[in-house]
mmCIF file of C-alpha atoms in Angstrom:
data_model
loop_
_atom_site.group_PDB
_atom_site.id
_atom_site.type_symbol
_atom_site.label_atom_id
_atom_site.label_comp_id
_atom_site.label_asym_id
_atom_site.label_seq_id
_atom_site.Cartn_x
_atom_site.Cartn_y
_atom_site.Cartn_z
ATOM 1 C CA MET K 248 182.250 23.405 114.328
ATOM 2 C CA ILE K 249 179.193 21.900 112.618
ATOM 3 C CA LEU K 250 177.480 21.505 115.975
ATOM 4 C CA TYR K 251 178.319 25.108 116.831
ATOM 5 C CA PHE K 252 176.759 26.512 113.666
ATOM 6 C CA THR K 253 173.718 24.278 114.164
ATOM 7 C CA PHE K 254 173.328 25.714 117.659
ATOM 8 C CA VAL K 255 173.609 29.309 116.440
ATOM 9 C CA ILE K 256 171.157 28.708 113.600
ATOM 10 C CA LEU K 257 168.620 27.297 116.062
ATOM 11 C CA GLN K 258 169.066 30.399 118.210
ATOM 12 C CA VAL K 259 168.357 32.613 115.234
ATOM 13 C CA ILE K 260 165.214 30.667 114.405
ATOM 14 C CA LEU K 261 163.945 30.969 117.956
ATOM 15 C CA LEU K 262 164.842 34.630 118.235
ATOM 16 C CA ARG K 263 163.572 35.722 114.837
ATOM 17 C CA PRO K 264 160.966 33.264 113.512
ATOM 18 C CA HIS K 265 160.811 35.043 110.162
ATOM 19 C CA VAL K 266 164.499 34.396 109.458
ATOM 20 C CA THR K 267 165.220 31.649 106.934
ATOM 21 C CA THR K 268 168.481 29.867 107.682
ATOM 22 C CA SER K 269 169.377 29.583 103.992
ATOM 23 C CA GLU K 270 169.814 33.357 103.852
ATOM 24 C CA LEU K 271 172.171 33.570 106.849
ATOM 25 C CA SER K 272 175.785 32.517 107.023
ATOM 26 C CA ALA K 273 178.939 33.304 108.933
ATOM 27 C CA PHE K 274 180.719 34.211 105.696
ATOM 28 C CA GLN K 275 178.590 37.284 105.048
ATOM 29 C CA CYS K 276 179.725 38.891 108.319
ATOM 30 C CA GLY K 277 183.354 39.359 107.328
ATOM 31 C CA PRO K 278 186.613 38.231 108.973
ATOM 32 C CA SER K 279 186.279 40.568 111.997
ATOM 33 C CA PHE K 280 183.518 38.349 113.392
ATOM 34 C CA ARG K 281 185.774 35.264 113.348
ATOM 35 C CA GLY K 282 182.982 33.012 112.160
ATOM 36 C CA ARG K 283 181.030 33.349 115.407
ATOM 37 C CA CYS K 284 178.044 35.307 114.073
ATOM 38 C CA LEU K 285 175.474 34.799 111.359
ATOM 39 C CA CYS K 286 174.673 37.491 108.817
ATOM 40 C CA GLY K 287 172.326 37.841 105.893
ATOM 41 C CA SER K 288 168.941 38.939 104.660
ATOM 42 C CA THR K 289 165.807 37.842 106.459
ATOM 43 C CA ALA K 290 162.417 36.955 105.041
ATOM 44 C CA LYS K 291 161.501 40.623 105.439
ATOM 45 C CA GLU K 292 164.470 41.579 103.290
ATOM 46 C CA ALA K 293 166.272 43.164 106.236
ATOM 47 C CA PHE K 294 169.974 42.468 106.665
ATOM 48 C CA LEU K 295 170.575 40.936 110.099
ATOM 49 C CA VAL K 296 173.794 40.445 112.089
ATOM 50 C CA ASN K 297 173.263 37.943 114.906
ATOM 51 C CA CYS K 298 175.957 37.485 117.560
ATOM 52 C CA THR K 299 174.065 35.639 120.306
ATOM 53 C CA ASN K 300 176.057 33.877 123.040
ATOM 54 C CA THR K 301 179.214 34.105 120.961
ATOM 55 C CA GLY K 302 181.629 34.647 123.857
ATOM 56 C CA PHE K 303 182.868 38.078 122.819
ATOM 57 C CA THR K 304 184.534 40.184 125.524
ATOM 58 C CA ASN K 305 184.816 43.373 123.474
ATOM 59 C CA THR K 306 182.965 45.144 120.667
ATOM 60 C CA SER K 307 185.820 45.706 118.231
ATOM 61 C CA MET K 308 184.144 43.637 115.507
ATOM 62 C CA LEU K 309 181.120 45.973 115.534
ATOM 63 C CA GLN K 310 183.282 48.671 113.950
ATOM 64 C CA ASN K 311 183.199 46.541 110.819
ATOM 65 C CA LEU K 312 179.516 45.797 110.472
ATOM 66 C CA PRO K 313 178.445 45.048 106.910
ATOM 67 C CA LEU K 314 177.361 48.326 105.349
ATOM 68 C CA GLU K 315 173.837 47.031 104.647
ATOM 69 C CA THR K 316 173.155 46.002 108.280
ATOM 70 C CA GLU K 317 169.669 46.960 109.467
ATOM 71 C CA SER K 318 169.328 44.826 112.607
ATOM 72 C CA LEU K 319 172.028 43.934 115.118
ATOM 73 C CA ILE K 320 171.570 41.268 117.778
ATOM 74 C CA PHE K 321 174.565 41.292 120.091
ATOM 75 C CA THR K 322 173.430 39.526 123.266
ATOM 76 C CA GLY K 323 174.664 37.040 125.836
ATOM 77 C CA ASN K 324 178.277 38.193 125.728
ATOM 78 C CA ASN K 325 180.530 39.708 128.405
ATOM 79 C CA ILE K 326 181.200 43.395 127.768
ATOM 80 C CA PRO K 327 181.739 45.260 131.066
ATOM 81 C CA ILE K 328 182.474 48.593 129.363
ATOM 82 C CA LEU K 329 181.215 49.968 126.074
ATOM 83 C CA PRO K 330 184.116 52.052 124.772
ATOM 84 C CA TRP K 331 184.014 55.128 122.590
ATOM 85 C CA ASN K 332 182.771 54.693 119.040
ATOM 86 C CA VAL K 333 181.322 51.198 119.290
ATOM 87 C CA PHE K 334 180.366 51.382 115.599
ATOM 88 C CA GLY K 335 183.562 53.021 114.411
ATOM 89 C CA ASP K 336 184.849 56.510 113.675
ATOM 90 C CA GLN K 337 183.086 56.729 110.338
ATOM 91 C CA ASP K 338 179.471 56.138 109.533
ATOM 92 C CA GLN K 339 179.506 52.409 108.792
ATOM 93 C CA THR K 340 175.853 51.950 109.745
ATOM 94 C CA PRO K 341 173.700 54.205 107.547
ATOM 95 C CA HIS K 342 170.816 51.671 107.497
ATOM 96 C CA LEU K 343 170.971 50.406 111.101
ATOM 97 C CA LYS K 344 167.504 50.564 112.702
ATOM 98 C CA GLU K 345 167.472 47.967 115.501
ATOM 99 C CA VAL K 346 170.160 47.322 118.128
ATOM 100 C CA ASP K 347 169.751 44.634 120.784
ATOM 101 C CA MET K 348 172.614 44.608 123.296
ATOM 102 C CA SER K 349 170.783 42.966 126.191
ATOM 103 C CA ASN K 350 172.306 40.530 128.670
ATOM 104 C CA ASN K 351 175.925 41.505 128.074
ATOM 105 C CA ALA K 352 176.889 42.312 131.716
ATOM 106 C CA ILE K 353 177.447 45.930 130.656
ATOM 107 C CA LYS K 354 178.414 48.060 133.658
ATOM 108 C CA GLU K 355 179.379 51.298 131.946
ATOM 109 C CA ILE K 356 178.479 53.051 128.725
ATOM 110 C CA ARG K 357 180.960 55.790 127.953
ATOM 111 C CA GLY K 358 179.541 59.139 126.927
ATOM 112 C CA LYS K 359 180.845 58.796 123.363
ATOM 113 C CA ALA K 360 180.100 55.087 122.981
ATOM 114 C CA TYR K 361 177.246 55.459 120.527
ATOM 115 C CA HIS K 362 178.206 57.517 117.495
ATOM 116 C CA HIS K 363 176.746 57.247 114.004
ATOM 117 C CA VAL K 364 173.417 55.899 115.236
ATOM 118 C CA ALA K 365 171.119 58.578 113.832
ATOM 119 C CA SER K 366 169.097 55.970 111.940
ATOM 120 C CA VAL K 367 168.493 53.658 114.939
ATOM 121 C CA GLU K 368 164.839 53.461 116.020
ATOM 122 C CA LEU K 369 164.997 50.623 118.576
ATOM 123 C CA LEU K 370 167.614 50.177 121.331
ATOM 124 C CA ILE K 371 167.417 47.265 123.782
ATOM 125 C CA LEU K 372 169.710 47.195 126.826
ATOM 126 C CA ASP K 373 167.683 44.889 129.061
ATOM 127 C CA HIS K 374 169.290 42.767 131.796
ATOM 128 C CA ASN K 375 172.629 44.501 132.156
ATOM 129 C CA GLU K 376 174.397 46.000 135.201
ATOM 130 C CA LEU K 377 174.631 49.661 134.270
ATOM 131 C CA SER K 378 175.804 52.253 136.737
ATOM 132 C CA LEU K 379 174.932 55.773 135.638
ATOM 133 C CA SER K 380 176.244 57.736 138.602
ATOM 134 C CA SER K 381 179.450 59.719 138.312
ATOM 135 C CA LEU K 382 182.477 57.459 138.436
ATOM 136 C CA LYS K 383 185.704 58.814 139.876
ATOM 137 C CA THR K 384 189.046 57.500 138.709
ATOM 138 C CA GLY K 385 191.651 59.342 140.696
ATOM 139 C CA GLU K 386 190.907 62.999 140.027
ATOM 140 C CA GLU K 387 189.017 62.312 136.808
ATOM 141 C CA VAL K 388 185.239 62.211 136.866
ATOM 142 C CA HIS K 389 183.310 60.311 134.184
ATOM 143 C CA ARG K 390 179.719 61.359 133.561
ATOM 144 C CA HIS K 391 177.457 59.526 131.161
ATOM 145 C CA SER K 392 174.406 61.727 130.909
ATOM 146 C CA ARG K 393 174.834 62.073 127.136
ATOM 147 C CA MET K 394 175.066 58.379 126.349
ATOM 148 C CA PHE K 395 171.906 58.474 124.205
ATOM 149 C CA SER K 396 172.406 61.939 122.749
ATOM 150 C CA ASN K 397 173.155 60.686 119.224
ATOM 151 C CA PHE K 398 169.994 58.599 118.861
ATOM 152 C CA LEU K 399 168.145 61.299 116.969
ATOM 153 C CA ASN K 400 165.420 58.977 115.657
ATOM 154 C CA LEU K 401 165.092 56.600 118.600
ATOM 155 C CA ARG K 402 161.457 55.564 119.022
ATOM 156 C CA ALA K 403 161.719 52.712 121.561
ATOM 157 C CA LEU K 404 164.175 52.379 124.467
ATOM 158 C CA HIS K 405 164.185 49.180 126.526
ATOM 159 C CA LEU K 406 165.899 49.406 129.925
ATOM 160 C CA THR K 407 164.220 46.551 131.793
ATOM 161 C CA ASN K 408 166.418 45.357 134.660
ATOM 162 C CA ALA K 409 169.247 47.250 132.997
ATOM 163 C CA PHE K 410 170.823 48.844 136.049
ATOM 164 C CA LYS K 411 172.950 47.688 138.932
ATOM 165 C CA ASP K 412 170.964 46.861 142.058
ATOM 166 C CA ASN K 413 172.031 49.795 144.214
ATOM 167 C CA SER K 414 170.978 53.328 145.119
ATOM 168 C CA PRO K 415 167.613 53.428 143.343
ATOM 169 C CA ALA K 416 167.133 57.089 144.305
ATOM 170 C CA ASN K 417 170.398 58.053 142.624
ATOM 171 C CA LEU K 418 169.411 55.998 139.620
ATOM 172 C CA ALA K 419 166.210 58.007 139.234
ATOM 173 C CA ASN K 420 168.161 61.260 139.388
ATOM 174 C CA ASP K 421 170.679 60.030 136.819
ATOM 175 C CA LEU K 422 167.892 58.961 134.484
ATOM 176 C CA HIS K 423 166.530 62.484 134.637
ATOM 177 C CA ASP K 424 169.927 63.885 133.670
ATOM 178 C CA ILE K 425 170.035 61.510 130.706
ATOM 179 C CA PHE K 426 166.618 62.574 129.478
ATOM 180 C CA ILE K 427 167.579 66.229 129.761
ATOM 181 C CA ASN K 428 170.908 65.839 127.973
ATOM 182 C CA SER K 429 169.812 63.395 125.276
ATOM 183 C CA ASN K 430 167.859 64.405 122.210
ATOM 184 C CA LEU K 431 165.061 61.839 122.593
ATOM 185 C CA SER K 432 162.421 64.075 121.093
ATOM 186 C CA VAL K 433 160.740 61.293 119.070
ATOM 187 C CA LEU K 434 160.871 58.545 121.716
ATOM 188 C CA ILE K 435 157.483 56.804 121.888
ATOM 189 C CA LYS K 436 158.095 53.812 124.177
ATOM 190 C CA LEU K 437 160.176 53.685 127.367
ATOM 191 C CA HIS K 438 160.621 50.495 129.394
ATOM 192 C CA LEU K 439 161.969 50.868 132.946
ATOM 193 C CA GLU K 440 160.605 47.727 134.597
ATOM 194 C CA GLN K 441 162.455 45.825 137.347
ATOM 195 C CA ASN K 442 164.870 48.588 138.323
ATOM 196 C CA GLU K 443 163.969 49.034 142.019
ATOM 197 C CA LEU K 444 162.751 52.564 141.404
ATOM 198 C CA THR K 445 161.251 54.020 144.578
ATOM 199 C CA GLY K 446 160.377 57.459 143.254
ATOM 200 C CA PHE K 447 161.652 60.507 141.420
ATOM 201 C CA ALA K 448 163.105 63.539 143.192
ATOM 202 C CA ASP K 449 162.113 65.788 140.301
ATOM 203 C CA PRO K 450 158.455 65.333 139.294
ATOM 204 C CA MET K 451 159.333 66.615 135.810
ATOM 205 C CA VAL K 452 161.570 63.591 135.174
ATOM 206 C CA PHE K 453 159.780 62.496 131.972
ATOM 207 C CA CYS K 454 158.868 65.920 130.633
ATOM 208 C CA ASP K 455 161.898 66.009 128.320
ATOM 209 C CA LEU K 456 160.351 63.153 126.341
ATOM 210 C CA PRO K 457 157.613 65.133 124.552
ATOM 211 C CA ALA K 458 156.539 62.360 122.148
ATOM 212 C CA LEU K 459 156.294 59.611 124.777
ATOM 213 C CA MET K 460 153.194 57.432 124.399
ATOM 214 C CA ASP K 461 153.924 54.273 126.430
ATOM 215 C CA LEU K 462 155.611 54.488 129.847
ATOM 216 C CA HIS K 463 156.371 51.132 131.463
ATOM 217 C CA LEU K 464 157.201 51.353 135.180
ATOM 218 C CA GLY K 465 156.011 47.921 136.276
ATOM 219 C CA ASP K 466 157.700 45.710 138.860
ATOM 220 C CA ASN K 467 159.413 48.546 140.737
ATOM 221 C CA LEU K 468 159.019 49.961 144.266
ATOM 222 C CA LEU K 469 156.867 53.018 143.545
ATOM 223 C CA ARG K 470 154.358 53.994 146.236
ATOM 224 C CA ASN K 471 152.442 56.699 144.409
ATOM 225 C CA LEU K 472 152.080 58.750 141.245
ATOM 226 C CA HIS K 473 154.090 61.738 142.413
ATOM 227 C CA PHE K 474 155.641 62.555 139.059
ATOM 228 C CA ASN K 475 154.282 64.752 136.317
ATOM 229 C CA ILE K 476 152.533 63.066 133.411
ATOM 230 C CA THR K 477 150.391 65.970 132.243
ATOM 231 C CA CYS K 478 153.425 67.260 130.327
ATOM 232 C CA LEU K 479 153.260 64.071 128.230
ATOM 233 C CA HIS K 480 150.572 65.218 125.841
ATOM 234 C CA HIS K 481 150.637 61.999 123.811
ATOM 235 C CA LEU K 482 150.662 59.506 126.693
ATOM 236 C CA ARG K 483 148.336 56.587 125.955
ATOM 237 C CA PHE K 484 149.538 53.822 128.326
ATOM 238 C CA LEU K 485 150.920 53.971 131.863
ATOM 239 C CA ASP K 486 152.119 50.680 133.317
ATOM 240 C CA LEU K 487 152.217 50.685 137.132
ATOM 241 C CA ARG K 488 151.857 46.950 137.717
ATOM 242 C CA LYS K 489 153.530 45.201 140.657
ATOM 243 C CA ASN K 490 154.678 48.246 142.577
ATOM 244 C CA ARG K 491 153.948 49.193 146.210
ATOM 245 C CA ILE K 492 151.023 51.482 145.594
ATOM 246 C CA THR K 493 148.525 51.298 148.466
ATOM 247 C CA ARG K 494 146.409 54.253 147.390
ATOM 248 C CA LEU K 495 146.028 56.926 144.748
ATOM 249 C CA SER K 496 145.094 60.347 146.067
ATOM 250 C CA LYS K 497 142.270 62.444 144.674
ATOM 251 C CA SER K 498 144.930 64.632 143.100
ATOM 252 C CA ASP K 499 146.517 61.633 141.337
ATOM 253 C CA LEU K 500 143.146 60.418 140.078
ATOM 254 C CA GLY K 501 142.278 63.920 138.891
ATOM 255 C CA THR K 502 145.553 64.039 136.976
ATOM 256 C CA LEU K 503 144.678 60.822 135.170
ATOM 257 C CA ASP K 504 141.255 62.225 134.286
ATOM 258 C CA GLU K 505 142.851 65.191 132.545
ATOM 259 C CA PHE K 506 143.773 63.002 129.561
ATOM 260 C CA PRO K 507 140.279 61.903 128.433
ATOM 261 C CA ALA K 508 139.045 65.387 129.341
ATOM 262 C CA ARG K 509 141.247 66.836 126.607
ATOM 263 C CA GLY K 510 140.429 64.075 124.121
ATOM 264 C CA GLN K 511 143.494 61.892 124.723
ATOM 265 C CA PRO K 512 142.581 58.240 125.489
ATOM 266 C CA LEU K 513 144.609 56.813 128.369
ATOM 267 C CA THR K 514 145.005 53.238 129.610
ATOM 268 C CA ILE K 515 146.622 52.347 132.936
ATOM 269 C CA ASP K 516 147.458 49.066 134.648
ATOM 270 C CA LEU K 517 147.397 48.876 138.464
ATOM 271 C CA GLY K 518 147.425 45.099 138.818
ATOM 272 C CA GLY K 519 149.579 43.461 141.466
ATOM 273 C CA ASN K 520 149.683 46.462 143.818
ATOM 274 C CA PRO K 521 148.818 46.149 147.547
ATOM 275 C CA LEU K 522 145.828 48.479 147.189
ATOM 276 C CA CYS K 523 144.507 49.293 150.606
ATOM 277 C CA ASP K 524 142.895 52.703 151.107
ATOM 278 C CA CYS K 525 140.453 52.527 148.201
ATOM 279 C CA SER K 526 137.417 54.678 148.959
ATOM 280 C CA ASP K 527 138.499 57.382 146.497
ATOM 281 C CA LEU K 528 139.668 54.787 143.984
ATOM 282 C CA LEU K 529 136.359 52.902 144.039
ATOM 283 C CA GLN K 530 134.385 56.063 143.369
ATOM 284 C CA TRP K 531 136.813 57.023 140.608
ATOM 285 C CA LEU K 532 136.572 53.612 138.908
ATOM 286 C CA ASN K 533 132.820 54.023 138.618
ATOM 287 C CA THR K 534 133.035 57.416 136.916
ATOM 288 C CA THR K 535 136.358 57.761 135.079
ATOM 289 C CA LYS K 536 136.809 57.578 131.327
ATOM 290 C CA VAL K 537 140.345 56.323 131.771
ATOM 291 C CA ILE K 538 140.633 52.698 130.671
ATOM 292 C CA VAL K 539 141.780 50.611 133.650
ATOM 293 C CA ARG K 540 143.204 47.344 132.418
ATOM 294 C CA ASN K 541 141.817 44.262 134.233
ATOM 295 C CA LYS K 542 139.705 46.503 136.463
ATOM 296 C CA ASP K 543 137.497 43.654 137.661
ATOM 297 C CA SER K 544 140.495 41.766 139.037
ATOM 298 C CA LEU K 545 141.706 44.598 141.273
ATOM 299 C CA VAL K 546 141.596 43.726 144.960
ATOM 300 C CA CYS K 547 141.624 46.067 147.905
ATOM 301 C CA ASN K 548 142.652 44.114 150.968
ATOM 302 C CA PRO K 549 143.728 45.290 154.435
ATOM 303 C CA SER K 550 146.036 42.304 154.829
ATOM 304 C CA SER K 551 147.882 43.246 151.626
ATOM 305 C CA ALA K 552 149.001 46.626 152.939
ATOM 306 C CA VAL K 553 152.738 47.141 152.780
ATOM 307 C CA SER K 554 154.170 46.575 156.213
ATOM 308 C CA GLY K 555 156.148 49.375 157.710
ATOM 309 C CA ASN K 556 156.880 51.319 160.812
ATOM 310 C CA THR K 557 155.677 54.705 159.686
ATOM 311 C CA GLN K 558 152.495 56.299 160.965
ATOM 312 C CA GLU K 559 151.226 56.498 157.378
ATOM 313 C CA ASP K 560 151.624 52.737 156.932
ATOM 314 C CA ALA K 561 149.689 52.116 160.148
ATOM 315 C CA PHE K 562 146.893 54.469 159.088
ATOM 316 C CA GLN K 563 146.620 52.853 155.655
ATOM 317 C CA HIS K 564 146.458 49.424 157.236
ATOM 318 C CA VAL K 565 143.548 50.433 159.490
ATOM 319 C CA SER K 566 141.541 52.355 156.910
ATOM 320 C CA CYS K 567 141.440 49.749 154.122
ATOM 321 C CA THR K 568 138.129 49.098 152.388
ATOM 322 C CA THR K 569 136.731 46.626 149.881
ATOM 323 C CA LEU K 570 137.212 47.658 146.283
ATOM 324 C CA HIS K 571 134.564 45.706 144.329
ATOM 325 C CA LYS K 572 131.159 44.199 145.189
ATOM 326 C CA THR K 573 132.078 40.757 143.968
ATOM 327 C CA ALA K 574 130.593 37.485 145.128
ATOM 328 C CA THR K 575 133.452 37.160 147.553
ATOM 329 C CA ALA K 576 132.662 40.567 148.984
ATOM 330 C CA ASN K 577 128.999 39.632 149.370
ATOM 331 C CA VAL K 578 129.940 36.500 151.276
ATOM 332 C CA ALA K 579 132.226 38.572 153.472
ATOM 333 C CA LYS K 580 129.379 40.976 154.224
ATOM 334 C CA SER K 581 127.153 38.127 155.391
ATOM 335 C CA THR K 582 129.716 37.120 158.004
ATOM 336 C CA PRO K 583 130.434 38.946 161.274
ATOM 337 C CA GLN K 584 132.493 42.120 160.862
ATOM 338 C CA GLY K 585 136.201 41.489 160.790
ATOM 339 C CA MET K 586 135.748 37.809 160.032
ATOM 340 C CA GLY K 587 137.994 36.564 157.238
ATOM 341 C CA ARG K 588 137.025 34.093 154.556
ATOM 342 C CA GLY K 589 138.878 31.307 156.320
ATOM 343 C CA ALA K 590 137.105 31.986 159.595
ATOM 344 C CA ALA K 591 133.716 32.192 157.856
ATOM 345 C CA LEU K 592 134.344 28.872 156.150
ATOM 346 C CA SER K 593 135.281 27.318 159.487
ATOM 347 C CA VAL K 594 132.055 28.588 161.042
ATOM 348 C CA VAL K 595 129.999 27.135 158.178
ATOM 349 C CA LEU K 596 131.745 23.773 158.449
ATOM 350 C CA LEU K 597 131.248 23.702 162.211
ATOM 351 C CA ALA K 598 127.576 24.568 161.762
ATOM 352 C CA LEU K 599 127.136 21.754 159.251
ATOM 353 C CA ALA K 600 128.936 19.381 161.566
ATOM 354 C CA GLY K 601 126.629 20.479 164.377
ATOM 355 C CA VAL K 602 123.539 19.868 162.264
ATOM 356 C CA ALA K 603 124.841 16.449 161.284
ATOM 357 C CA LEU K 604 125.513 15.656 164.926
ATOM 358 C CA VAL K 605 121.995 16.685 165.945
ATOM 359 C CA ILE K 606 120.498 14.579 163.141
ATOM 360 C CA GLY K 607 122.634 11.681 164.238
ATOM 361 C CA LEU K 608 121.571 12.061 167.838
ATOM 362 C CA ILE K 609 117.924 12.243 166.819
ATOM 363 C CA TYR K 610 118.347 9.103 164.744
ATOM 364 C CA LEU K 611 120.008 7.294 167.629
ATOM 365 C CA ARG K 612 117.331 8.542 170.002
ATOM 366 C CA ARG K 613 114.679 7.238 167.648
ATOM 367 C CA ILE K 614 116.264 3.811 167.573
ATOM 368 C CA GLN K 615 116.675 3.869 171.321
ATOM 369 C CA PHE K 616 113.077 5.070 171.684
ATOM 370 C CA LYS K 617 111.819 2.208 169.536
ATOM 371 C CA ALA K 618 113.780 -0.276 171.595
ATOM 372 C CA HIS K 619 112.583 1.353 174.791
ATOM 373 C CA ARG K 620 108.997 1.375 173.493
ATOM 374 C CA GLY K 621 109.225 -2.341 172.771
ATOM 375 C CA LEU K 622 110.479 -2.938 176.269
ATOM 376 C CA LEU K 623 107.638 -0.826 177.704
ATOM 377 C CA ASP K 624 105.112 -2.743 175.642
ATOM 378 C CA THR K 625 106.460 -6.027 176.977
ATOM 379 C CA VAL K 626 106.399 -4.785 180.543
ATOM 380 C CA SER K 627 102.926 -3.359 180.009
ATOM 381 C CA ARG K 628 101.648 -6.642 178.684
ATOM 382 C CA LYS K 629 103.081 -8.416 181.723
ATOM 383 C CA VAL K 630 101.401 -5.956 184.031
ATOM 384 C CA GLN K 631 98.084 -6.312 182.221
ATOM 385 C CA TYR K 632 98.266 -10.062 182.307
ATOM 386 C CA THR K 633 98.887 -9.945 186.002
ATOM 387 C CA THR K 634 96.114 -7.549 186.561
ATOM 388 C CA ILE K 635 93.730 -9.598 184.489
ATOM 389 C CA GLY K 636 94.680 -12.649 186.402
ATOM 390 C CA HIS K 637 93.947 -10.883 189.599
ATOM 391 C CA HIS K 638 90.648 -9.768 188.268
ATOM 392 C CA GLU K 639 89.854 -13.222 187.151
ATOM 393 C CA GLU K 640 90.768 -14.503 190.583
ATOM 394 C CA GLU K 641 88.731 -11.832 192.170
ATOM 395 C CA VAL K 642 85.832 -12.774 189.921
ATOM 396 C CA ASP K 643 86.299 -16.429 190.653
ATOM 397 C CA VAL K 644 86.243 -15.680 194.320
#
């Protein structure tokens, strides 16, 4: 038991560096938590309930949270279904502001699961296995489009890798239904990374989030910007890293330019995309007032084009251009057209080897010439001596 509490305390320290262990104990949680969690005030005077890797298979104990709870960490457990009224029938959480229920293998959140959460400002559901599509049980159909409808003051929603790896298109549609049916009017930050999103059937998918400022769509399968962002009047950051974007059309780039044009600063991140058809993008980068994060590291490379069998993929692969006039680009320009860096390097090395070989041959020739010259001199001297002798004989005669 001592080792167990030591382990949990270390987890708390790593997870919340500002927590002092002397203020947390299992006794402050109450009997419903069976001594598995740690509760107490943190250095910031916030009351924390920490149930990390505690082996729970249901959420019944959460109906008895200490009344003063402000932050709940309930992660690393095994909760396939969040039932109705996770926090109880009565308002037992008037001060609750942060809820972290990541990594709990949650597959389903019932429509009435979250009640009495009007004070919650941060909800984290990362790394679960949620399925939002309609579930049929016999003749009964369960829909979950109102699962976040009671989060009246939610400002940050984290759904990174939160969904089951299937039917990304359906997932996008279901997300739209959730945004429409949930009152997320003050949501500022939305994280949807690592969810295999390929696109959105309705371009107005995010327009029911009027206060949204930061939209994180990194590490998905998006190919373009074919969803409406001009309806997000407060948008300040758009994360499109590590998708499958090969090009942004003039229309997309013009849409991005609308933000600084109306006095709203906007930052985007395009890093890690297989940018290919970049003529419009290069011109835009040189003129736009949009802040492009890590702009100098963007690469436009024909070989990085997304492979595919469609005519569009083939066209994009052929029409790729260089994005920046970097030193690498300048070296590429000095080589024959179509020659890659590896081929250019090989040519240079072969040329150097050729020069070295010529120098070596000249050196050997010089040595051989000296040796040959010495031999000629010796032969010449012999010839001269003979000739002189003959002359002498002729004279003597």
